[in-house]
């Protein structure tokens, strides 16, 4: 069966460090993968999209990698700040609709 | 740009009541809107895909007579939870994608509706 797993439900790091979140999937062949941020009681906000033929994408302090052989995407936040604390969701897109992982809640401590 | 407004943001009502949730794209036209349901500490579960001018496509296990979806214009989709019961209590979120773009585009989400059925 198809499955999306995001590493650890919660991740705590110190301000200034790099946060690395993992999204692993099985039995999918996604055309592209997206990362979203969700704050408590709010809808998700789009961050980055990476296509299957792209290995890496960057946007300011964010970096996403996509390894279709390993079936894994890594999401990095460099120079993390307390304001980066939120739940981060990965989403796989196959036939025109998205399937979301359960998310990883990141807490950046000052 | 690409703002999606969802209303109401929260609602509390008695069992047996029908509740309507609106999802509007404020500054763009959306051919397709999606409706999700989210339980605490869980991910978004797609309920249905709403296409302007046609019937919604429901995911397996979602009762179409229970969750009525209407997408009457390019900027508005509504979800009506009919005869709601306590087990329907959840966080409902809509999203929209830009008209003319069906794949390879991000979804723009509303801020969700917290539904509590007593």
mmCIF file with all atom_site columns, C-alpha atoms in Angstrom:
data_model
loop_
_atom_site.group_PDB
_atom_site.id
_atom_site.type_symbol
_atom_site.label_atom_id
_atom_site.label_alt_id
_atom_site.label_comp_id
_atom_site.label_asym_id
_atom_site.label_entity_id
_atom_site.label_seq_id
_atom_site.pdbx_PDB_ins_code
_atom_site.Cartn_x
_atom_site.Cartn_y
_atom_site.Cartn_z
_atom_site.occupancy
_atom_site.B_iso_or_equiv
_atom_site.pdbx_formal_charge
_atom_site.auth_seq_id
_atom_site.auth_comp_id
_atom_site.auth_asym_id
_atom_site.auth_atom_id
_atom_site.pdbx_PDB_model_num
ATOM 1   C CA . UNK A 1 1   ? 0.000   0.000  0.000   1.00 0.00 ? 1   UNK A CA 1
ATOM 2   C CA . UNK A 1 2   ? 1.046   3.610  -0.489  1.00 0.00 ? 2   UNK A CA 1
ATOM 3   C CA . UNK A 1 3   ? 2.661   5.259  2.483   1.00 0.00 ? 3   UNK A CA 1
ATOM 4   C CA . UNK A 1 4   ? 4.225   8.609  3.379   1.00 0.00 ? 4   UNK A CA 1
ATOM 5   C CA . UNK A 1 5   ? 6.336   8.889  6.510   1.00 0.00 ? 5   UNK A CA 1
ATOM 6   C CA . UNK A 1 6   ? 7.766   12.014 8.010   1.00 0.00 ? 6   UNK A CA 1
ATOM 7   C CA . UNK A 1 7   ? 10.530  11.541 10.528  1.00 0.00 ? 7   UNK A CA 1
ATOM 8   C CA . UNK A 1 8   ? 9.645   11.909 14.167  1.00 0.00 ? 8   UNK A CA 1
ATOM 9   C CA . UNK A 1 9   ? 6.503   13.615 15.123  1.00 0.00 ? 9   UNK A CA 1
ATOM 10  C CA . UNK A 1 10  ? 8.516   16.329 16.892  1.00 0.00 ? 10  UNK A CA 1
ATOM 11  C CA . UNK A 1 11  ? 11.927  17.891 16.397  1.00 0.00 ? 11  UNK A CA 1
ATOM 12  C CA . UNK A 1 12  ? 13.556  20.283 18.864  1.00 0.00 ? 12  UNK A CA 1
ATOM 13  C CA . UNK A 1 13  ? 16.622  22.296 17.969  1.00 0.00 ? 13  UNK A CA 1
ATOM 14  C CA . UNK A 1 14  ? 18.538  25.311 19.192  1.00 0.00 ? 14  UNK A CA 1
ATOM 15  C CA . UNK A 1 15  ? 18.237  28.663 17.467  1.00 0.00 ? 15  UNK A CA 1
ATOM 16  C CA . UNK A 1 16  ? 20.853  29.131 14.770  1.00 0.00 ? 16  UNK A CA 1
ATOM 17  C CA . UNK A 1 17  ? 21.186  25.440 13.985  1.00 0.00 ? 17  UNK A CA 1
ATOM 18  C CA . UNK A 1 18  ? 20.008  23.745 10.810  1.00 0.00 ? 18  UNK A CA 1
ATOM 19  C CA . UNK A 1 19  ? 16.775  21.788 11.029  1.00 0.00 ? 19  UNK A CA 1
ATOM 20  C CA . UNK A 1 20  ? 16.488  18.757 8.761   1.00 0.00 ? 20  UNK A CA 1
ATOM 21  C CA . UNK A 1 21  ? 13.117  17.118 8.215   1.00 0.00 ? 21  UNK A CA 1
ATOM 22  C CA . UNK A 1 22  ? 12.616  13.887 6.296   1.00 0.00 ? 22  UNK A CA 1
ATOM 23  C CA . UNK A 1 23  ? 9.816   12.663 4.082   1.00 0.00 ? 23  UNK A CA 1
ATOM 24  C CA . UNK A 1 24  ? 9.954   9.038  2.933   1.00 0.00 ? 24  UNK A CA 1
ATOM 25  C CA . UNK A 1 25  ? 7.424   7.382  0.682   1.00 0.00 ? 25  UNK A CA 1
ATOM 26  C CA . UNK A 1 26  ? 6.665   3.916  -0.651  1.00 0.00 ? 26  UNK A CA 1
ATOM 27  C CA . UNK A 1 27  ? 4.646   2.710  -3.603  1.00 0.00 ? 27  UNK A CA 1
ATOM 28  C CA . UNK A 1 28  ? 4.383   6.163  -5.142  1.00 0.00 ? 28  UNK A CA 1
ATOM 29  C CA . UNK A 1 29  ? 5.874   7.615  -8.280  1.00 0.00 ? 29  UNK A CA 1
ATOM 30  C CA . UNK A 1 30  ? 5.222   11.290 -7.637  1.00 0.00 ? 30  UNK A CA 1
ATOM 31  C CA . UNK A 1 31  ? 5.598   13.793 -10.414 1.00 0.00 ? 31  UNK A CA 1
ATOM 32  C CA . UNK A 1 32  ? 6.510   16.370 -7.813  1.00 0.00 ? 32  UNK A CA 1
ATOM 33  C CA . UNK A 1 33  ? 6.650   16.937 -4.103  1.00 0.00 ? 33  UNK A CA 1
ATOM 34  C CA . UNK A 1 34  ? 5.696   19.951 -2.042  1.00 0.00 ? 34  UNK A CA 1
ATOM 35  C CA . UNK A 1 35  ? 6.447   21.196 1.445   1.00 0.00 ? 35  UNK A CA 1
ATOM 36  C CA . UNK A 1 36  ? 3.997   23.239 3.482   1.00 0.00 ? 36  UNK A CA 1
ATOM 37  C CA . UNK A 1 37  ? 4.089   24.963 6.845   1.00 0.00 ? 37  UNK A CA 1
ATOM 38  C CA . UNK A 1 38  ? 1.092   24.778 9.175   1.00 0.00 ? 38  UNK A CA 1
ATOM 39  C CA . UNK A 1 39  ? 0.651   26.830 12.329  1.00 0.00 ? 39  UNK A CA 1
ATOM 40  C CA . UNK A 1 40  ? -1.843  25.735 15.030  1.00 0.00 ? 40  UNK A CA 1
ATOM 41  C CA . UNK A 1 41  ? -5.431  26.386 14.020  1.00 0.00 ? 41  UNK A CA 1
ATOM 42  C CA . UNK A 1 42  ? -4.453  27.637 10.559  1.00 0.00 ? 42  UNK A CA 1
ATOM 43  C CA . UNK A 1 43  ? -4.391  26.244 7.057   1.00 0.00 ? 43  UNK A CA 1
ATOM 44  C CA . UNK A 1 44  ? -1.127  25.091 5.480   1.00 0.00 ? 44  UNK A CA 1
ATOM 45  C CA . UNK A 1 45  ? 1.044   27.610 3.665   1.00 0.00 ? 45  UNK A CA 1
ATOM 46  C CA . UNK A 1 46  ? 3.002   26.574 0.584   1.00 0.00 ? 46  UNK A CA 1
ATOM 47  C CA . UNK A 1 47  ? 6.796   26.748 0.884   1.00 0.00 ? 47  UNK A CA 1
ATOM 48  C CA . UNK A 1 48  ? 8.540   24.862 -1.914  1.00 0.00 ? 48  UNK A CA 1
ATOM 49  C CA . UNK A 1 49  ? 7.797   22.540 -4.820  1.00 0.00 ? 49  UNK A CA 1
ATOM 50  C CA . UNK A 1 50  ? 10.354  20.206 -6.370  1.00 0.00 ? 50  UNK A CA 1
ATOM 51  C CA . UNK A 1 51  ? 9.864   18.164 -9.521  1.00 0.00 ? 51  UNK A CA 1
ATOM 52  C CA . UNK A 1 52  ? 10.961  14.572 -10.029 1.00 0.00 ? 52  UNK A CA 1
ATOM 53  C CA . UNK A 1 53  ? 13.753  15.635 -12.386 1.00 0.00 ? 53  UNK A CA 1
ATOM 54  C CA . UNK A 1 54  ? 15.143  18.187 -9.931  1.00 0.00 ? 54  UNK A CA 1
ATOM 55  C CA . UNK A 1 55  ? 17.577  17.202 -7.221  1.00 0.00 ? 55  UNK A CA 1
ATOM 56  C CA . UNK A 1 56  ? 17.555  20.377 -5.157  1.00 0.00 ? 56  UNK A CA 1
ATOM 57  C CA . UNK A 1 57  ? 15.579  23.589 -4.731  1.00 0.00 ? 57  UNK A CA 1
ATOM 58  C CA . UNK A 1 58  ? 16.365  26.615 -2.588  1.00 0.00 ? 58  UNK A CA 1
ATOM 59  C CA . UNK A 1 59  ? 14.449  29.593 -1.311  1.00 0.00 ? 59  UNK A CA 1
ATOM 60  C CA . UNK A 1 60  ? 16.133  31.944 1.122   1.00 0.00 ? 60  UNK A CA 1
ATOM 61  C CA . UNK A 1 61  ? 16.963  29.814 4.218   1.00 0.00 ? 61  UNK A CA 1
ATOM 62  C CA . UNK A 1 62  ? 15.059  26.803 2.913   1.00 0.00 ? 62  UNK A CA 1
ATOM 63  C CA . UNK A 1 63  ? 16.425  23.923 0.877   1.00 0.00 ? 63  UNK A CA 1
ATOM 64  C CA . UNK A 1 64  ? 14.642  20.838 -0.411  1.00 0.00 ? 64  UNK A CA 1
ATOM 65  C CA . UNK A 1 65  ? 16.203  17.750 -1.966  1.00 0.00 ? 65  UNK A CA 1
ATOM 66  C CA . UNK A 1 66  ? 14.378  14.999 -3.824  1.00 0.00 ? 66  UNK A CA 1
ATOM 67  C CA . UNK A 1 67  ? 15.890  11.550 -4.344  1.00 0.00 ? 67  UNK A CA 1
ATOM 68  C CA . UNK A 1 68  ? 13.533  9.380  -6.388  1.00 0.00 ? 68  UNK A CA 1
ATOM 69  C CA . UNK A 1 69  ? 15.856  6.381  -6.026  1.00 0.00 ? 69  UNK A CA 1
ATOM 70  C CA . UNK A 1 70  ? 15.780  6.523  -2.235  1.00 0.00 ? 70  UNK A CA 1
ATOM 71  C CA . UNK A 1 71  ? 12.160  7.721  -2.370  1.00 0.00 ? 71  UNK A CA 1
ATOM 72  C CA . UNK A 1 72  ? 13.018  10.494 0.005   1.00 0.00 ? 72  UNK A CA 1
ATOM 73  C CA . UNK A 1 73  ? 12.879  14.253 0.322   1.00 0.00 ? 73  UNK A CA 1
ATOM 74  C CA . UNK A 1 74  ? 14.861  16.273 2.840   1.00 0.00 ? 74  UNK A CA 1
ATOM 75  C CA . UNK A 1 75  ? 13.783  19.734 3.968   1.00 0.00 ? 75  UNK A CA 1
ATOM 76  C CA . UNK A 1 76  ? 16.384  21.964 5.554   1.00 0.00 ? 76  UNK A CA 1
ATOM 77  C CA . UNK A 1 77  ? 15.993  25.256 7.400   1.00 0.00 ? 77  UNK A CA 1
ATOM 78  C CA . UNK A 1 78  ? 19.345  26.925 7.962   1.00 0.00 ? 78  UNK A CA 1
ATOM 79  C CA . UNK A 1 79  ? 20.037  29.483 10.681  1.00 0.00 ? 79  UNK A CA 1
ATOM 80  C CA . UNK A 1 80  ? 16.766  28.478 12.335  1.00 0.00 ? 80  UNK A CA 1
ATOM 81  C CA . UNK A 1 81  ? 14.779  31.001 14.364  1.00 0.00 ? 81  UNK A CA 1
ATOM 82  C CA . UNK A 1 82  ? 12.049  30.591 16.998  1.00 0.00 ? 82  UNK A CA 1
ATOM 83  C CA . UNK A 1 83  ? 9.624   31.954 14.378  1.00 0.00 ? 83  UNK A CA 1
ATOM 84  C CA . UNK A 1 84  ? 10.296  28.828 12.303  1.00 0.00 ? 84  UNK A CA 1
ATOM 85  C CA . UNK A 1 85  ? 8.517   26.759 14.972  1.00 0.00 ? 85  UNK A CA 1
ATOM 86  C CA . UNK A 1 86  ? 5.538   25.101 13.262  1.00 0.00 ? 86  UNK A CA 1
ATOM 87  C CA . UNK A 1 87  ? 4.391   21.813 11.768  1.00 0.00 ? 87  UNK A CA 1
ATOM 88  C CA . UNK A 1 88  ? 5.858   21.029 8.365   1.00 0.00 ? 88  UNK A CA 1
ATOM 89  C CA . UNK A 1 89  ? 3.985   18.794 5.950   1.00 0.00 ? 89  UNK A CA 1
ATOM 90  C CA . UNK A 1 90  ? 5.241   17.090 2.829   1.00 0.00 ? 90  UNK A CA 1
ATOM 91  C CA . UNK A 1 91  ? 2.786   16.312 0.061   1.00 0.00 ? 91  UNK A CA 1
ATOM 92  C CA . UNK A 1 92  ? 3.120   14.001 -2.906  1.00 0.00 ? 92  UNK A CA 1
ATOM 93  C CA . UNK A 1 93  ? 1.307   14.740 -6.133  1.00 0.00 ? 93  UNK A CA 1
ATOM 94  C CA . UNK A 1 94  ? 0.497   11.972 -8.551  1.00 0.00 ? 94  UNK A CA 1
ATOM 95  C CA . UNK A 1 95  ? -2.779  12.080 -10.434 1.00 0.00 ? 95  UNK A CA 1
ATOM 96  C CA . UNK A 1 96  ? -3.670  15.707 -9.901  1.00 0.00 ? 96  UNK A CA 1
ATOM 97  C CA . UNK A 1 97  ? -4.273  15.534 -6.188  1.00 0.00 ? 97  UNK A CA 1
ATOM 98  C CA . UNK A 1 98  ? -2.041  15.690 -3.152  1.00 0.00 ? 98  UNK A CA 1
ATOM 99  C CA . UNK A 1 99  ? -1.472  13.164 -0.409  1.00 0.00 ? 99  UNK A CA 1
ATOM 100 C CA . UNK A 1 100 ? -0.042  14.635 2.773   1.00 0.00 ? 100 UNK A CA 1
ATOM 101 C CA . UNK A 1 101 ? 2.261   13.184 5.394   1.00 0.00 ? 101 UNK A CA 1
ATOM 102 C CA . UNK A 1 102 ? 1.397   13.473 9.084   1.00 0.00 ? 102 UNK A CA 1
ATOM 103 C CA . UNK A 1 103 ? 3.848   16.320 9.544   1.00 0.00 ? 103 UNK A CA 1
ATOM 104 C CA . UNK A 1 104 ? 6.798   17.038 11.801  1.00 0.00 ? 104 UNK A CA 1
ATOM 105 C CA . UNK A 1 105 ? 6.403   19.643 14.521  1.00 0.00 ? 105 UNK A CA 1
ATOM 106 C CA . UNK A 1 106 ? 9.551   21.719 14.754  1.00 0.00 ? 106 UNK A CA 1
ATOM 107 C CA . UNK A 1 107 ? 10.368  23.715 17.868  1.00 0.00 ? 107 UNK A CA 1
ATOM 108 C CA . UNK A 1 108 ? 13.285  26.130 17.719  1.00 0.00 ? 108 UNK A CA 1
ATOM 109 C CA . UNK A 1 109 ? 14.454  27.160 21.153  1.00 0.00 ? 109 UNK A CA 1
ATOM 110 C CA . UNK A 1 110 ? 16.098  30.547 21.761  1.00 0.00 ? 110 UNK A CA 1
ATOM 111 C CA . UNK B 2 1   ? -1.807  37.249 -4.041  1.00 0.00 ? 1   UNK B CA 1
ATOM 112 C CA . UNK B 2 2   ? -3.647  33.896 -4.137  1.00 0.00 ? 2   UNK B CA 1
ATOM 113 C CA . UNK B 2 3   ? -5.713  34.410 -1.002  1.00 0.00 ? 3   UNK B CA 1
ATOM 114 C CA . UNK B 2 4   ? -8.366  31.885 -0.005  1.00 0.00 ? 4   UNK B CA 1
ATOM 115 C CA . UNK B 2 5   ? -10.976 32.877 2.541   1.00 0.00 ? 5   UNK B CA 1
ATOM 116 C CA . UNK B 2 6   ? -12.930 30.285 4.491   1.00 0.00 ? 6   UNK B CA 1
ATOM 117 C CA . UNK B 2 7   ? -16.008 31.077 6.531   1.00 0.00 ? 7   UNK B CA 1
ATOM 118 C CA . UNK B 2 8   ? -16.982 30.547 9.280   1.00 0.00 ? 8   UNK B CA 1
ATOM 119 C CA . UNK B 2 9   ? -13.744 29.982 11.148  1.00 0.00 ? 9   UNK B CA 1
ATOM 120 C CA . UNK B 2 10  ? -15.521 28.054 13.860  1.00 0.00 ? 10  UNK B CA 1
ATOM 121 C CA . UNK B 2 11  ? -19.012 26.823 14.554  1.00 0.00 ? 11  UNK B CA 1
ATOM 122 C CA . UNK B 2 12  ? -20.681 25.046 17.439  1.00 0.00 ? 12  UNK B CA 1
ATOM 123 C CA . UNK B 2 13  ? -24.086 23.542 16.882  1.00 0.00 ? 13  UNK B CA 1
ATOM 124 C CA . UNK B 2 14  ? -26.469 20.868 18.062  1.00 0.00 ? 14  UNK B CA 1
ATOM 125 C CA . UNK B 2 15  ? -26.570 17.369 16.705  1.00 0.00 ? 15  UNK B CA 1
ATOM 126 C CA . UNK B 2 16  ? -28.833 17.067 13.677  1.00 0.00 ? 16  UNK B CA 1
ATOM 127 C CA . UNK B 2 17  ? -28.093 20.556 12.378  1.00 0.00 ? 17  UNK B CA 1
ATOM 128 C CA . UNK B 2 18  ? -26.779 21.122 8.865   1.00 0.00 ? 18  UNK B CA 1
ATOM 129 C CA . UNK B 2 19  ? -23.745 23.368 8.595   1.00 0.00 ? 19  UNK B CA 1
ATOM 130 C CA . UNK B 2 20  ? -22.531 25.190 5.507   1.00 0.00 ? 20  UNK B CA 1
ATOM 131 C CA . UNK B 2 21  ? -18.870 26.178 5.059   1.00 0.00 ? 21  UNK B CA 1
ATOM 132 C CA . UNK B 2 22  ? -17.803 28.604 2.338   1.00 0.00 ? 22  UNK B CA 1
ATOM 133 C CA . UNK B 2 23  ? -14.488 28.710 0.542   1.00 0.00 ? 23  UNK B CA 1
ATOM 134 C CA . UNK B 2 24  ? -13.702 31.733 -1.613  1.00 0.00 ? 24  UNK B CA 1
ATOM 135 C CA . UNK B 2 25  ? -10.722 32.587 -3.752  1.00 0.00 ? 25  UNK B CA 1
ATOM 136 C CA . UNK B 2 26  ? -10.424 36.345 -3.287  1.00 0.00 ? 26  UNK B CA 1
ATOM 137 C CA . UNK B 2 27  ? -7.986  37.467 -5.931  1.00 0.00 ? 27  UNK B CA 1
ATOM 138 C CA . UNK B 2 28  ? -7.921  34.644 -8.455  1.00 0.00 ? 28  UNK B CA 1
ATOM 139 C CA . UNK B 2 29  ? -10.216 32.254 -10.262 1.00 0.00 ? 29  UNK B CA 1
ATOM 140 C CA . UNK B 2 30  ? -10.111 28.635 -9.214  1.00 0.00 ? 30  UNK B CA 1
ATOM 141 C CA . UNK B 2 31  ? -11.377 25.909 -11.484 1.00 0.00 ? 31  UNK B CA 1
ATOM 142 C CA . UNK B 2 32  ? -10.639 23.336 -8.835  1.00 0.00 ? 32  UNK B CA 1
ATOM 143 C CA . UNK B 2 33  ? -10.999 23.419 -5.101  1.00 0.00 ? 33  UNK B CA 1
ATOM 144 C CA . UNK B 2 34  ? -10.254 20.665 -2.615  1.00 0.00 ? 34  UNK B CA 1
ATOM 145 C CA . UNK B 2 35  ? -11.907 19.885 0.712   1.00 0.00 ? 35  UNK B CA 1
ATOM 146 C CA . UNK B 2 36  ? -9.908  18.277 3.496   1.00 0.00 ? 36  UNK B CA 1
ATOM 147 C CA . UNK B 2 37  ? -10.607 17.096 7.003   1.00 0.00 ? 37  UNK B CA 1
ATOM 148 C CA . UNK B 2 38  ? -7.963  17.120 9.712   1.00 0.00 ? 38  UNK B CA 1
ATOM 149 C CA . UNK B 2 39  ? -8.012  15.485 13.147  1.00 0.00 ? 39  UNK B CA 1
ATOM 150 C CA . UNK B 2 40  ? -5.654  16.641 15.935  1.00 0.00 ? 40  UNK B CA 1
ATOM 151 C CA . UNK B 2 41  ? -2.015  15.736 15.297  1.00 0.00 ? 41  UNK B CA 1
ATOM 152 C CA . UNK B 2 42  ? -2.959  14.059 12.054  1.00 0.00 ? 42  UNK B CA 1
ATOM 153 C CA . UNK B 2 43  ? -2.537  15.036 8.477   1.00 0.00 ? 43  UNK B CA 1
ATOM 154 C CA . UNK B 2 44  ? -5.005  16.405 5.994   1.00 0.00 ? 44  UNK B CA 1
ATOM 155 C CA . UNK B 2 45  ? -7.338  13.790 4.577   1.00 0.00 ? 45  UNK B CA 1
ATOM 156 C CA . UNK B 2 46  ? -8.743  14.650 1.176   1.00 0.00 ? 46  UNK B CA 1
ATOM 157 C CA . UNK B 2 47  ? -12.513 14.399 1.193   1.00 0.00 ? 47  UNK B CA 1
ATOM 158 C CA . UNK B 2 48  ? -13.406 15.578 -2.286  1.00 0.00 ? 48  UNK B CA 1
ATOM 159 C CA . UNK B 2 49  ? -12.308 17.495 -5.345  1.00 0.00 ? 49  UNK B CA 1
ATOM 160 C CA . UNK B 2 50  ? -14.666 20.256 -6.384  1.00 0.00 ? 50  UNK B CA 1
ATOM 161 C CA . UNK B 2 51  ? -14.742 21.397 -10.008 1.00 0.00 ? 51  UNK B CA 1
ATOM 162 C CA . UNK B 2 52  ? -16.613 24.496 -11.114 1.00 0.00 ? 52  UNK B CA 1
ATOM 163 C CA . UNK B 2 53  ? -19.795 23.632 -12.967 1.00 0.00 ? 53  UNK B CA 1
ATOM 164 C CA . UNK B 2 54  ? -19.632 19.897 -12.404 1.00 0.00 ? 54  UNK B CA 1
ATOM 165 C CA . UNK B 2 55  ? -20.202 17.335 -9.687  1.00 0.00 ? 55  UNK B CA 1
ATOM 166 C CA . UNK B 2 56  ? -17.594 16.878 -7.035  1.00 0.00 ? 56  UNK B CA 1
ATOM 167 C CA . UNK B 2 57  ? -15.404 13.789 -6.977  1.00 0.00 ? 57  UNK B CA 1
ATOM 168 C CA . UNK B 2 58  ? -15.448 12.154 -3.569  1.00 0.00 ? 58  UNK B CA 1
ATOM 169 C CA . UNK B 2 59  ? -12.713 10.037 -2.051  1.00 0.00 ? 59  UNK B CA 1
ATOM 170 C CA . UNK B 2 60  ? -13.416 6.480  -1.035  1.00 0.00 ? 60  UNK B CA 1
ATOM 171 C CA . UNK B 2 61  ? -15.289 6.278  2.241   1.00 0.00 ? 61  UNK B CA 1
ATOM 172 C CA . UNK B 2 62  ? -16.667 9.835  2.101   1.00 0.00 ? 62  UNK B CA 1
ATOM 173 C CA . UNK B 2 63  ? -20.464 9.946  1.964   1.00 0.00 ? 63  UNK B CA 1
ATOM 174 C CA . UNK B 2 64  ? -21.524 12.338 -0.776  1.00 0.00 ? 64  UNK B CA 1
ATOM 175 C CA . UNK B 2 65  ? -25.028 12.655 0.683   1.00 0.00 ? 65  UNK B CA 1
ATOM 176 C CA . UNK B 2 66  ? -23.547 13.607 4.018   1.00 0.00 ? 66  UNK B CA 1
ATOM 177 C CA . UNK B 2 67  ? -21.024 16.110 2.709   1.00 0.00 ? 67  UNK B CA 1
ATOM 178 C CA . UNK B 2 68  ? -22.671 18.118 -0.041  1.00 0.00 ? 68  UNK B CA 1
ATOM 179 C CA . UNK B 2 69  ? -20.321 20.153 -2.225  1.00 0.00 ? 69  UNK B CA 1
ATOM 180 C CA . UNK B 2 70  ? -21.355 22.906 -4.584  1.00 0.00 ? 70  UNK B CA 1
ATOM 181 C CA . UNK B 2 71  ? -18.943 24.823 -6.801  1.00 0.00 ? 71  UNK B CA 1
ATOM 182 C CA . UNK B 2 72  ? -21.225 27.308 -8.484  1.00 0.00 ? 72  UNK B CA 1
ATOM 183 C CA . UNK B 2 73  ? -18.657 29.863 -9.577  1.00 0.00 ? 73  UNK B CA 1
ATOM 184 C CA . UNK B 2 74  ? -14.947 30.191 -10.223 1.00 0.00 ? 74  UNK B CA 1
ATOM 185 C CA . UNK B 2 75  ? -14.450 31.821 -6.837  1.00 0.00 ? 75  UNK B CA 1
ATOM 186 C CA . UNK B 2 76  ? -16.777 29.942 -4.504  1.00 0.00 ? 76  UNK B CA 1
ATOM 187 C CA . UNK B 2 77  ? -17.186 26.385 -3.308  1.00 0.00 ? 77  UNK B CA 1
ATOM 188 C CA . UNK B 2 78  ? -19.371 25.329 -0.382  1.00 0.00 ? 78  UNK B CA 1
ATOM 189 C CA . UNK B 2 79  ? -19.349 22.249 1.803   1.00 0.00 ? 79  UNK B CA 1
ATOM 190 C CA . UNK B 2 80  ? -22.553 21.420 3.676   1.00 0.00 ? 80  UNK B CA 1
ATOM 191 C CA . UNK B 2 81  ? -22.375 18.874 6.466   1.00 0.00 ? 81  UNK B CA 1
ATOM 192 C CA . UNK B 2 82  ? -25.915 17.560 6.612   1.00 0.00 ? 82  UNK B CA 1
ATOM 193 C CA . UNK B 2 83  ? -27.508 16.340 9.830   1.00 0.00 ? 83  UNK B CA 1
ATOM 194 C CA . UNK B 2 84  ? -24.213 16.696 11.642  1.00 0.00 ? 84  UNK B CA 1
ATOM 195 C CA . UNK B 2 85  ? -23.369 14.404 14.557  1.00 0.00 ? 85  UNK B CA 1
ATOM 196 C CA . UNK B 2 86  ? -20.591 14.564 17.164  1.00 0.00 ? 86  UNK B CA 1
ATOM 197 C CA . UNK B 2 87  ? -18.381 12.263 15.080  1.00 0.00 ? 87  UNK B CA 1
ATOM 198 C CA . UNK B 2 88  ? -18.399 14.923 12.349  1.00 0.00 ? 88  UNK B CA 1
ATOM 199 C CA . UNK B 2 89  ? -16.597 17.314 14.677  1.00 0.00 ? 89  UNK B CA 1
ATOM 200 C CA . UNK B 2 90  ? -13.270 18.151 13.065  1.00 0.00 ? 90  UNK B CA 1
ATOM 201 C CA . UNK B 2 91  ? -11.189 20.827 11.365  1.00 0.00 ? 91  UNK B CA 1
ATOM 202 C CA . UNK B 2 92  ? -12.299 21.277 7.759   1.00 0.00 ? 92  UNK B CA 1
ATOM 203 C CA . UNK B 2 93  ? -9.940  23.030 5.330   1.00 0.00 ? 93  UNK B CA 1
ATOM 204 C CA . UNK B 2 94  ? -10.389 24.014 1.711   1.00 0.00 ? 94  UNK B CA 1
ATOM 205 C CA . UNK B 2 95  ? -7.775  24.797 -0.891  1.00 0.00 ? 95  UNK B CA 1
ATOM 206 C CA . UNK B 2 96  ? -7.770  26.149 -4.413  1.00 0.00 ? 96  UNK B CA 1
ATOM 207 C CA . UNK B 2 97  ? -5.480  26.063 -7.394  1.00 0.00 ? 97  UNK B CA 1
ATOM 208 C CA . UNK B 2 98  ? -5.217  28.711 -10.062 1.00 0.00 ? 98  UNK B CA 1
ATOM 209 C CA . UNK B 2 99  ? -7.513  28.414 -13.046 1.00 0.00 ? 99  UNK B CA 1
ATOM 210 C CA . UNK B 2 100 ? -5.823  26.748 -15.965 1.00 0.00 ? 100 UNK B CA 1
ATOM 211 C CA . UNK B 2 101 ? -3.248  25.028 -13.783 1.00 0.00 ? 101 UNK B CA 1
ATOM 212 C CA . UNK B 2 102 ? -4.034  21.513 -12.729 1.00 0.00 ? 102 UNK B CA 1
ATOM 213 C CA . UNK B 2 103 ? -0.710  19.979 -12.035 1.00 0.00 ? 103 UNK B CA 1
ATOM 214 C CA . UNK B 2 104 ? 2.610   21.222 -10.862 1.00 0.00 ? 104 UNK B CA 1
ATOM 215 C CA . UNK B 2 105 ? 1.089   24.073 -8.886  1.00 0.00 ? 105 UNK B CA 1
ATOM 216 C CA . UNK B 2 106 ? 0.815   24.717 -5.162  1.00 0.00 ? 106 UNK B CA 1
ATOM 217 C CA . UNK B 2 107 ? -2.487  24.689 -3.370  1.00 0.00 ? 107 UNK B CA 1
ATOM 218 C CA . UNK B 2 108 ? -3.646  27.843 -1.639  1.00 0.00 ? 108 UNK B CA 1
ATOM 219 C CA . UNK B 2 109 ? -5.387  26.999 1.598   1.00 0.00 ? 109 UNK B CA 1
ATOM 220 C CA . UNK B 2 110 ? -8.048  28.688 3.628   1.00 0.00 ? 110 UNK B CA 1
ATOM 221 C CA . UNK B 2 111 ? -7.599  28.989 7.380   1.00 0.00 ? 111 UNK B CA 1
ATOM 222 C CA . UNK B 2 112 ? -9.995  26.184 8.136   1.00 0.00 ? 112 UNK B CA 1
ATOM 223 C CA . UNK B 2 113 ? -13.301 25.799 9.967   1.00 0.00 ? 113 UNK B CA 1
ATOM 224 C CA . UNK B 2 114 ? -13.397 24.244 13.400  1.00 0.00 ? 114 UNK B CA 1
ATOM 225 C CA . UNK B 2 115 ? -16.688 22.357 13.623  1.00 0.00 ? 115 UNK B CA 1
ATOM 226 C CA . UNK B 2 116 ? -17.941 21.166 17.002  1.00 0.00 ? 116 UNK B CA 1
ATOM 227 C CA . UNK B 2 117 ? -21.188 19.219 17.200  1.00 0.00 ? 117 UNK B CA 1
ATOM 228 C CA . UNK B 2 118 ? -22.717 18.906 20.649  1.00 0.00 ? 118 UNK B CA 1
#
